[in-house]
PDB file of C-alpha atoms in Angstrom:
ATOM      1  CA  UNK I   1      28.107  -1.475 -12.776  1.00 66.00           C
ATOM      2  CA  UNK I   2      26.266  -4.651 -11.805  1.00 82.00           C
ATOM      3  CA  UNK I   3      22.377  -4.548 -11.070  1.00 82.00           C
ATOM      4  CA  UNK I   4      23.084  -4.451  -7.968  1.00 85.00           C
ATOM      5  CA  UNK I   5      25.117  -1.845  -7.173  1.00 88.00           C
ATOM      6  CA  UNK I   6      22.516   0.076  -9.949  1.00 86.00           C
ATOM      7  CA  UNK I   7      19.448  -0.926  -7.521  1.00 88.00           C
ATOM      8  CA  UNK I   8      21.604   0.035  -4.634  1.00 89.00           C
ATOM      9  CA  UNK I   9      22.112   3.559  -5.636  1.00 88.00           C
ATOM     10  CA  UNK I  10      18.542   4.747  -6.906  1.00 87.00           C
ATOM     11  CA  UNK I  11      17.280   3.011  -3.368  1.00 91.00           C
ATOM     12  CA  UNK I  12      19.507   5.437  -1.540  1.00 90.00           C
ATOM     13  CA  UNK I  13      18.778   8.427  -3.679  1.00 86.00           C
ATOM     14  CA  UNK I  14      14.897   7.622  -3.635  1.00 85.00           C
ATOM     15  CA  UNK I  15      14.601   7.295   0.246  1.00 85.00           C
ATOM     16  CA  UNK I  16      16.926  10.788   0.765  1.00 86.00           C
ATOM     17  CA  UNK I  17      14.413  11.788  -1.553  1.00 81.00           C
ATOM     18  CA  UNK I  18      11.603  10.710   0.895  1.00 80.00           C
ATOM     19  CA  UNK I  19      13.339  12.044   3.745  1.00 77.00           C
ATOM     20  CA  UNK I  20      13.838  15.763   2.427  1.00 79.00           C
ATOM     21  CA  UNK I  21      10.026  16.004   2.148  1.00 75.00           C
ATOM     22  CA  UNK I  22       8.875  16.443   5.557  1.00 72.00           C
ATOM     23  CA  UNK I  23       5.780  16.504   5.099  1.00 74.00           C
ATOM     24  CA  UNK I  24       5.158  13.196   2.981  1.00 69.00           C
ATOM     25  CA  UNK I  25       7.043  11.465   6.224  1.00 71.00           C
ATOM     26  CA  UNK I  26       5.034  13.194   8.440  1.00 71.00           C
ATOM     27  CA  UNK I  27       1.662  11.969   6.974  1.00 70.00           C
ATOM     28  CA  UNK I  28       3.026   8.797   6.067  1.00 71.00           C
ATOM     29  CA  UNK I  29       3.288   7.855   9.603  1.00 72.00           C
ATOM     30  CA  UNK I  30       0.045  10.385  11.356  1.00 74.00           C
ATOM     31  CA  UNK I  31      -2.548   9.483   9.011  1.00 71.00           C
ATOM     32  CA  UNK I  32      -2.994   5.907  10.216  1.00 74.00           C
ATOM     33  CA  UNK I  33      -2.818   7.196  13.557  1.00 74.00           C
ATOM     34  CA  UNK I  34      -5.612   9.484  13.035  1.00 76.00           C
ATOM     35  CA  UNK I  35      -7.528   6.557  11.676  1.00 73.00           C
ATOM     36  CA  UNK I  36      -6.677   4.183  14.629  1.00 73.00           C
ATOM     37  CA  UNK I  37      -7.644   7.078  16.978  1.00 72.00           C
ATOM     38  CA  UNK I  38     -11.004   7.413  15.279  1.00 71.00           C
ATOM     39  CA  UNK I  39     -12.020   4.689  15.153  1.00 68.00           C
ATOM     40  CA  UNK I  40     -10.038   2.431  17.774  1.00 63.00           C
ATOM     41  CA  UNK I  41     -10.834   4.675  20.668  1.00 59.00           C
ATOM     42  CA  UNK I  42     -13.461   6.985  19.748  1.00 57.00           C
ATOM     43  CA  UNK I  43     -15.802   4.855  17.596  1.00 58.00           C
ATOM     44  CA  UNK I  44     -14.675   1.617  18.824  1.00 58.00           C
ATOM     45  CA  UNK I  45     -16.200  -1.804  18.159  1.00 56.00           C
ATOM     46  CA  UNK I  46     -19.273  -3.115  19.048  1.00 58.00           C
ATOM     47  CA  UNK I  47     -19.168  -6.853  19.048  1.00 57.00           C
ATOM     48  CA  UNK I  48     -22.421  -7.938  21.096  1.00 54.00           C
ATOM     49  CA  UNK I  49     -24.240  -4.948  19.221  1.00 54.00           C
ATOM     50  CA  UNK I  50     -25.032  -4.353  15.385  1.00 55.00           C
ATOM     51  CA  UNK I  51     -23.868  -2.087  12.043  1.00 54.00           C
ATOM     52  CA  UNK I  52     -20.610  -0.904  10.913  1.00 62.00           C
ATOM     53  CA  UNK I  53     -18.082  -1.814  13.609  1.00 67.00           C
ATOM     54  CA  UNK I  54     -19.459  -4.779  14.876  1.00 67.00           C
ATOM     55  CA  UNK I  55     -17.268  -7.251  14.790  1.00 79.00           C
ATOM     56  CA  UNK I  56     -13.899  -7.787  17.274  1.00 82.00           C
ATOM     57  CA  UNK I  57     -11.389  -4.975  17.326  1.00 82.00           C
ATOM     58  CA  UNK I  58      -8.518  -7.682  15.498  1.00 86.00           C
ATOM     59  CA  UNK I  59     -11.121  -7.759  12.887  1.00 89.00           C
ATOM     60  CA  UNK I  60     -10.441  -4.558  11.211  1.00 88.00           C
ATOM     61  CA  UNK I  61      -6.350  -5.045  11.682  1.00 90.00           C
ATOM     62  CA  UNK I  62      -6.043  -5.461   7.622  1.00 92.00           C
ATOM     63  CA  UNK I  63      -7.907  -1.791   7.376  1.00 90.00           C
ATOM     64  CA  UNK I  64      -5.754  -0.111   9.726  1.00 89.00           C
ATOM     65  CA  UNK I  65      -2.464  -2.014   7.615  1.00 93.00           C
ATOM     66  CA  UNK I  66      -4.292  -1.102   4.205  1.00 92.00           C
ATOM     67  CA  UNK I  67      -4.236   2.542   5.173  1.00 89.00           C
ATOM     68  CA  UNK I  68      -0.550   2.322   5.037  1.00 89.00           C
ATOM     69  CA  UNK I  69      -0.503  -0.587   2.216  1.00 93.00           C
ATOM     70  CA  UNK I  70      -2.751   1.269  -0.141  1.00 92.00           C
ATOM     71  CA  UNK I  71      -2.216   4.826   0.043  1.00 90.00           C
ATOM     72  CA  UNK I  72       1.299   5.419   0.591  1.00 88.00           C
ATOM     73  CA  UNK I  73       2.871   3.561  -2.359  1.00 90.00           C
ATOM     74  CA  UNK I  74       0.032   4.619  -4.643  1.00 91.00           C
ATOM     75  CA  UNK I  75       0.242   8.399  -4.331  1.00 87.00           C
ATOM     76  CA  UNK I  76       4.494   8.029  -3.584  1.00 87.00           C
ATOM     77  CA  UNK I  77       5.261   6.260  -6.871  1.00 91.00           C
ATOM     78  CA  UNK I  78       2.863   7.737  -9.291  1.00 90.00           C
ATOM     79  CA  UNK I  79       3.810  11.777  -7.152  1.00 88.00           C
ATOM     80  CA  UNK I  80       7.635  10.268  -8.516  1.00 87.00           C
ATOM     81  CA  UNK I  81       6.613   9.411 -11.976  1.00 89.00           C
ATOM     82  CA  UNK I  82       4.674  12.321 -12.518  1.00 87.00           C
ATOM     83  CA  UNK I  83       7.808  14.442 -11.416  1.00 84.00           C
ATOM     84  CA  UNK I  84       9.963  12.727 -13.858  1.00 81.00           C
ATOM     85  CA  UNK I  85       8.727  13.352 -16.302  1.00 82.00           C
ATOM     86  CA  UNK I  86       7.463  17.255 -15.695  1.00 79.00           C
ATOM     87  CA  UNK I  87      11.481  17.543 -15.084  1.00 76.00           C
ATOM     88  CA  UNK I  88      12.235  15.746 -18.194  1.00 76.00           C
ATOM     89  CA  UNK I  89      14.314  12.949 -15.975  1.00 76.00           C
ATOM     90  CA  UNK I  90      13.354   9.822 -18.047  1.00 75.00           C
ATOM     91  CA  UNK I  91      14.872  11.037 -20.984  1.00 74.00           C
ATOM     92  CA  UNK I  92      18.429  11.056 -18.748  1.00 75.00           C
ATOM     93  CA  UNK I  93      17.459   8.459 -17.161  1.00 75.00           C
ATOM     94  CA  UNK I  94      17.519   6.398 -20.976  1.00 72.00           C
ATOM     95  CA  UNK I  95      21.276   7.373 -21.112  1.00 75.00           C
ATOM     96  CA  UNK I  96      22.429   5.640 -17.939  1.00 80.00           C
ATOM     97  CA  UNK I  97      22.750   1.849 -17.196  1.00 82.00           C
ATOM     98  CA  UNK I  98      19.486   1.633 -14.732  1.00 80.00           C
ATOM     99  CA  UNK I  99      15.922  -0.139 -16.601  1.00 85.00           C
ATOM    100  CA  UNK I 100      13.257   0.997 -16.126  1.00 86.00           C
ATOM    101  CA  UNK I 101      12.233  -2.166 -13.665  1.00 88.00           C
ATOM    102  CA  UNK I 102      15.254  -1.850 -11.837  1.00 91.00           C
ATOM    103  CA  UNK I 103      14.022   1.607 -10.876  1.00 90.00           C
ATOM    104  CA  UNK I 104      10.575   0.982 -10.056  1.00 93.00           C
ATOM    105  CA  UNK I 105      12.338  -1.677  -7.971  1.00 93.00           C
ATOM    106  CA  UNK I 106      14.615   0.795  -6.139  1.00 93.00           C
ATOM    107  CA  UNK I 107      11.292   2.691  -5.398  1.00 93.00           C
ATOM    108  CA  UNK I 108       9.557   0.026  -4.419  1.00 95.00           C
ATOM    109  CA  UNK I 109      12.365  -1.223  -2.031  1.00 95.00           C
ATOM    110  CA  UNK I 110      12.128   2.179  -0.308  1.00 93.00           C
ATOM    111  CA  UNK I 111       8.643   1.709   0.089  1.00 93.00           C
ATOM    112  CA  UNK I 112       8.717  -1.684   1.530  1.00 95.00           C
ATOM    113  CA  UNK I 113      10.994  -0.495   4.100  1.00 93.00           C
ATOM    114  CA  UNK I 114       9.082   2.726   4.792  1.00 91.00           C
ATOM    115  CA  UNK I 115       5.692   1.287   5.609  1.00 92.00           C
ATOM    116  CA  UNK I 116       7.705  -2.077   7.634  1.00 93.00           C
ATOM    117  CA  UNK I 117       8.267   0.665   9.905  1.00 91.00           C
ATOM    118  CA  UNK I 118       5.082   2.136   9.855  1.00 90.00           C
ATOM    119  CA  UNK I 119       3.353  -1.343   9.828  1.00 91.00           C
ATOM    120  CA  UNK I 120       5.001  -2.014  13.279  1.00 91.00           C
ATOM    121  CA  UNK I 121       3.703   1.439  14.547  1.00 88.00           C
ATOM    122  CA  UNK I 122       0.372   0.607  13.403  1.00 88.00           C
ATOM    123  CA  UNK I 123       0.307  -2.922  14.715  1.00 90.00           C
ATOM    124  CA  UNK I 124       1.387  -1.884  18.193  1.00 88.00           C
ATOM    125  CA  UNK I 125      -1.341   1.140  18.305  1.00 85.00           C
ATOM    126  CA  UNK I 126      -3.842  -1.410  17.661  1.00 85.00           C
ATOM    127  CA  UNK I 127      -3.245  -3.659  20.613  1.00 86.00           C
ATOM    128  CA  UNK I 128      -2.660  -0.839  23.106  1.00 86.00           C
ATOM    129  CA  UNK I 129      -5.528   1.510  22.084  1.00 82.00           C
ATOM    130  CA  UNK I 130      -8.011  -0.595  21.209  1.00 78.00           C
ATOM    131  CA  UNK I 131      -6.896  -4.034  23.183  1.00 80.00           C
ATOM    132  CA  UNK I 132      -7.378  -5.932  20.181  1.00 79.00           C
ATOM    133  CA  UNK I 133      -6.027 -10.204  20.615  1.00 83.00           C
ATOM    134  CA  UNK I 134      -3.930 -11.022  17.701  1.00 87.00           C
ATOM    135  CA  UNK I 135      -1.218 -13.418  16.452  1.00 85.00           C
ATOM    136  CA  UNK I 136       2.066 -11.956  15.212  1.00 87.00           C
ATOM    137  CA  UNK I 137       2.537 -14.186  12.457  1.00 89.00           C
ATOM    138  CA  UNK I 138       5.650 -13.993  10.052  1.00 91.00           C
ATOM    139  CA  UNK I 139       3.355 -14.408   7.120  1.00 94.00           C
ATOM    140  CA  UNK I 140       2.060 -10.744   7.471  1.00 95.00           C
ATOM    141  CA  UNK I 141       5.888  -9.926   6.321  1.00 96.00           C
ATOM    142  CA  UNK I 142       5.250 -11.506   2.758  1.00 97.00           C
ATOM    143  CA  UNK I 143       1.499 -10.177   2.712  1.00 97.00           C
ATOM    144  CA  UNK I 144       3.004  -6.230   3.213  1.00 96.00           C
ATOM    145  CA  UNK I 145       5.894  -6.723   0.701  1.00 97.00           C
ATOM    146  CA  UNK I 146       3.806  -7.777  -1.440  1.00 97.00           C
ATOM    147  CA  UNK I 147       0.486  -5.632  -0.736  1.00 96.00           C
ATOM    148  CA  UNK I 148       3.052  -2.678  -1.108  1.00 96.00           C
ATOM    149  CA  UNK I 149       4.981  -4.139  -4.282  1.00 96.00           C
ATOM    150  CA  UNK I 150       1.536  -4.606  -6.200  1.00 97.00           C
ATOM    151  CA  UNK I 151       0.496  -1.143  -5.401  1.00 96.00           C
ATOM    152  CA  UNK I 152       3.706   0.385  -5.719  1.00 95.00           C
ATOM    153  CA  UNK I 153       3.382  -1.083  -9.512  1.00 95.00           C
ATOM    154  CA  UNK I 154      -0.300   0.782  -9.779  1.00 96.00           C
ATOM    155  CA  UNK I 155       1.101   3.926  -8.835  1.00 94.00           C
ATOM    156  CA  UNK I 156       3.382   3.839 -11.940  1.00 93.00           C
ATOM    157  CA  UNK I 157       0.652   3.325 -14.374  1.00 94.00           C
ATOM    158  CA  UNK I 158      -1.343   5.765 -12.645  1.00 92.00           C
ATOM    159  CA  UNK I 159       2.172   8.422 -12.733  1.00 90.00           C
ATOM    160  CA  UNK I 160       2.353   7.376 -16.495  1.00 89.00           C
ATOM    161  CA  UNK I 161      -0.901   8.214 -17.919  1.00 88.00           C
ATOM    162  CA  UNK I 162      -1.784  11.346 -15.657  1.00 83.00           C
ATOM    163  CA  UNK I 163      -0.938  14.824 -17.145  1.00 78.00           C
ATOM    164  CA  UNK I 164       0.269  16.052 -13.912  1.00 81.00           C
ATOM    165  CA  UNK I 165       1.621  15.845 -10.205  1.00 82.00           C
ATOM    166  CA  UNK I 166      -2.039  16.610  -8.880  1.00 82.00           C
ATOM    167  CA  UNK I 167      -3.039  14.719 -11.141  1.00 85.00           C
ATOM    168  CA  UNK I 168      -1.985  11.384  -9.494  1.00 86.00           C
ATOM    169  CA  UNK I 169      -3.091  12.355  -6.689  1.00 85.00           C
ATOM    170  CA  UNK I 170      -6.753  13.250  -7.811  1.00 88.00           C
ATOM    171  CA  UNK I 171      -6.427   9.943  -9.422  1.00 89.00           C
ATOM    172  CA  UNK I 172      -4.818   7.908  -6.362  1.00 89.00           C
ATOM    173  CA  UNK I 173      -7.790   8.835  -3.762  1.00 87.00           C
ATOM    174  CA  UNK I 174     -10.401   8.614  -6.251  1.00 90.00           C
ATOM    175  CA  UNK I 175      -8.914   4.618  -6.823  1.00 92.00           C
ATOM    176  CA  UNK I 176      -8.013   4.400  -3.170  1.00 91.00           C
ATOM    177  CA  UNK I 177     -11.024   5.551  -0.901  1.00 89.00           C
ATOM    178  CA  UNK I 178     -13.202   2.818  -2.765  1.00 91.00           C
ATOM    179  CA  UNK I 179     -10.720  -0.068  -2.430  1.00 92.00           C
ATOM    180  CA  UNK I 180     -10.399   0.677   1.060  1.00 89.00           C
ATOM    181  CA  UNK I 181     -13.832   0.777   1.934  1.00 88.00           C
ATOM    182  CA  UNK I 182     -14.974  -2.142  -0.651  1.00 90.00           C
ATOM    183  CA  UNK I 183     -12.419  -5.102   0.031  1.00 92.00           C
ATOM    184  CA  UNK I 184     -13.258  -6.065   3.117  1.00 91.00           C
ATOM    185  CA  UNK I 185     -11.283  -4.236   5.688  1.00 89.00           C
ATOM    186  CA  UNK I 186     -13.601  -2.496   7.928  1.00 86.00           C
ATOM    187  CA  UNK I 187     -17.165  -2.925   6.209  1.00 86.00           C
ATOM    188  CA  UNK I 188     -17.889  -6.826   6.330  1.00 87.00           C
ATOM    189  CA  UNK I 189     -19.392  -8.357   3.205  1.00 89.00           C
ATOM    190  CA  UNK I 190     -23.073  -9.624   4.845  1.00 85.00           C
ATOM    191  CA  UNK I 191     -23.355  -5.222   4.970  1.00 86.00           C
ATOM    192  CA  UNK I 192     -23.365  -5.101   1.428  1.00 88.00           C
ATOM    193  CA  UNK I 193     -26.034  -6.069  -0.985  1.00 90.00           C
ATOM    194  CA  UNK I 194     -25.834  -9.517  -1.873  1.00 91.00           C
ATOM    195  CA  UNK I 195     -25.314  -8.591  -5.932  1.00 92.00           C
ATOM    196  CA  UNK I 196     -22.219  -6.559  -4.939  1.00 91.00           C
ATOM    197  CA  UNK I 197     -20.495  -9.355  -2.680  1.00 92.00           C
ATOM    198  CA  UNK I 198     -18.986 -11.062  -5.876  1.00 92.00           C
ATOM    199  CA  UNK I 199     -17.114  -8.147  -7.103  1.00 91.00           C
ATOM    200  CA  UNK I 200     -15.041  -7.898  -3.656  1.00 92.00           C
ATOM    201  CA  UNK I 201     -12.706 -10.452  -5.413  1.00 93.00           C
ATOM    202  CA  UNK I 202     -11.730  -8.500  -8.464  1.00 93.00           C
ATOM    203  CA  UNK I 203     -10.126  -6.264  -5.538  1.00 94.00           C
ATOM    204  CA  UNK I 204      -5.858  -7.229  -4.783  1.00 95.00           C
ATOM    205  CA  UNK I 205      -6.487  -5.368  -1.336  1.00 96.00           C
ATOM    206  CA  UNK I 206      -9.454  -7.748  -0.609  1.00 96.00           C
ATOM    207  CA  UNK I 207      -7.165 -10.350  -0.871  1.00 97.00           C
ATOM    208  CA  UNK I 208      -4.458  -8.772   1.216  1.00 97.00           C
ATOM    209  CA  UNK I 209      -7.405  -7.828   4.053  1.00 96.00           C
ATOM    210  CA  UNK I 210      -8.494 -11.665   3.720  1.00 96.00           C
ATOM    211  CA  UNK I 211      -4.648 -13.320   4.502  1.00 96.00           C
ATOM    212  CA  UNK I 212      -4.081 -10.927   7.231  1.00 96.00           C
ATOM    213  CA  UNK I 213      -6.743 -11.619   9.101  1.00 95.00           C
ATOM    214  CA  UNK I 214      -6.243 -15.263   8.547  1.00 95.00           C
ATOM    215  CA  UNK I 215      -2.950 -14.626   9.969  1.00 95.00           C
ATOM    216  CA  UNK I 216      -3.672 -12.791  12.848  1.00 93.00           C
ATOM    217  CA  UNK I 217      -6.904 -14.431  13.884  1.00 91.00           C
ATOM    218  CA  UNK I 218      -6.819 -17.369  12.457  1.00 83.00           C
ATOM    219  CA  UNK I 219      -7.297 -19.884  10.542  1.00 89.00           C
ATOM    220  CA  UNK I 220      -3.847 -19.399   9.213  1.00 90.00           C
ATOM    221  CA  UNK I 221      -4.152 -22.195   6.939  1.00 90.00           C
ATOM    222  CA  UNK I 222      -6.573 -19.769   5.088  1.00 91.00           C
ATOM    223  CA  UNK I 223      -3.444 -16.986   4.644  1.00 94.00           C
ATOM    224  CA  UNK I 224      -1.926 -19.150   2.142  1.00 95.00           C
ATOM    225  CA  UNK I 225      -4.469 -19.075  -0.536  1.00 95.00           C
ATOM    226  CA  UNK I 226      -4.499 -15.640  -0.220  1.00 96.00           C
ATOM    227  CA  UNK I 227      -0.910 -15.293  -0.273  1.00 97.00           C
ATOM    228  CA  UNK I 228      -1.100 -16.925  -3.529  1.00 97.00           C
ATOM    229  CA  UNK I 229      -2.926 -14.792  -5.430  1.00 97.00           C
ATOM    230  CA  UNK I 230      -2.138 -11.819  -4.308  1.00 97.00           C
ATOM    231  CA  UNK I 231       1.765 -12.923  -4.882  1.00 97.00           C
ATOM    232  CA  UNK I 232       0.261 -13.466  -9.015  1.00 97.00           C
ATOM    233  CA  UNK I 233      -1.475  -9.932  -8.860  1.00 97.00           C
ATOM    234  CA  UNK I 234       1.806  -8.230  -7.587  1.00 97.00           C
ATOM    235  CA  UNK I 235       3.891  -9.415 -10.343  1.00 96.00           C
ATOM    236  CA  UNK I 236       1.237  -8.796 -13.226  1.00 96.00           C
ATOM    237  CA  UNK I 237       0.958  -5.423 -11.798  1.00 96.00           C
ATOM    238  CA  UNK I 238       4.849  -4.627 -11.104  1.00 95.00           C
ATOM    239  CA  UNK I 239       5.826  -5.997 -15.012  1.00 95.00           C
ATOM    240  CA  UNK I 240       2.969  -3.655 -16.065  1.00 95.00           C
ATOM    241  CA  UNK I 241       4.017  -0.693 -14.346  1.00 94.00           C
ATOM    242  CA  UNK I 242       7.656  -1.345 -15.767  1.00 92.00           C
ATOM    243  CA  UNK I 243       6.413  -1.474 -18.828  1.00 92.00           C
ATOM    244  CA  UNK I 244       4.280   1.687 -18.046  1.00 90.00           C
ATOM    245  CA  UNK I 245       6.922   4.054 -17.299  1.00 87.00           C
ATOM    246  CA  UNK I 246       7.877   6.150 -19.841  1.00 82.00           C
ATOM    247  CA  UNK I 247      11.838   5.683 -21.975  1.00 72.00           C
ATOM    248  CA  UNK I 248      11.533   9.211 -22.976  1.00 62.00           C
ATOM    249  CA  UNK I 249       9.534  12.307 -22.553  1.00 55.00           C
TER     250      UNK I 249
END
């Protein structure tokens, strides 16, 4: 069986997988809903005014996409790890032809294609609730495979080294609700004390928020830097989480 075909197989397993729990597709696609609803039309932005929403509805695009980006691969992959090995899987798993990489890839494949989908939702909630201006640029396409790749590889260290399924999941928000908050997506940095600003780039989802807005608002010229590094964080952080996951258990 070629890697392919391998790939091919644990992708379609993994997203029946997905689709069975009804709840995980649920949320997957409501929660960023909620968050648009909050605060698109019920907060909404205040650009001639001051504090936390002050800038340009396109402004907070990459928050509303990092919802999605962040959270869902995070909790998703490390929820699967955990599982394996509770059900003693990755000891089977070591008799059959499929790596370890090629099955975080298979997972991460099903990911990607998950939040696409939920990505578009998103992006066309945005500019009908809150009448936000932006540019559909194909370079957001890279910056979600990859802002979902990079994460997807977090959430198999994280699945790894946790002793359970809740677990992860403590683990997961506890990583995620900082990141999302703290890598400029919806709080800008001139809010937070000047000492803290530097420490916004050890974030990968700062660096995501920073090329999508470049692409969307402009100037896309800026997206490509981004791109760059967070294309170097992905695979440092996929060949770790390979590495992470467990032969036996």
């Amino acid at each position: 069986m070629t890697i392919i075909r391998r790939v091919r197989a644990e992708t379609i397993a993994a997203f029946r997988a997905f689709v069975r729990r009804r709840t995980a597709v649920f949320f997957t696609f409501f929660f960023p809903v909620i968050i648009i609803l909050i605060f698109g039309a019920l907060v909404q932005t205040q650009p001639t005014g001051g504090g936390l929403f002050a800038q340009p509805p396109a402004y907070y695009v990459p928050g509303y996409l990092a919802v999605v980006v962040l959270f869902t691969p995070l909790s998703r992959v490390g929820s699967s790890v955990a599982r394996h090995r509770e059900g003693n899987r990755f000891e089977k798993l070591a008799t059959t032809p499929l790596s370890r990489a090629e099955w975080l890839l298979a997972h991460t494949l099903v990911n990607v294609g998950i939040i696409g989908v939920a990505s578009l939702i998103i992006l066309g909630l945005v500019v009908t609730i809150t009448g936000a201006t932006i540019t559909f640029s194909w370079l957001l396409v890279p910056f979600i495979v990859l802002g979902v790749a990079l994460f997807c590889g977090f959430g198999a260290v994280l699945g790894s080294i946790a002793d359970s399924q809740d677990g992860v999941i403590a683990a997961s928000n506890t990583i995620a609700l900082p990141l999302l908050f703290l890598s400029e997506t919806f709080i800008t940095p001139s809010l937070l004390p000047t000492w803290f600003q530097p420490a916004l780039n050890l974030s990968p989802l700062s660096y995501f928020a920073r090329g999508v807005r470049a692409a969307t608002m402009g100037p896309v010229a800026d997206a490509y830097g981004n791109l760059l590094v967070l294309a170097v964080l992905t695979l440092l952080f996929v060949a770790v989480g390979a590495v992470a996951l467990p032969r036996t258990d």
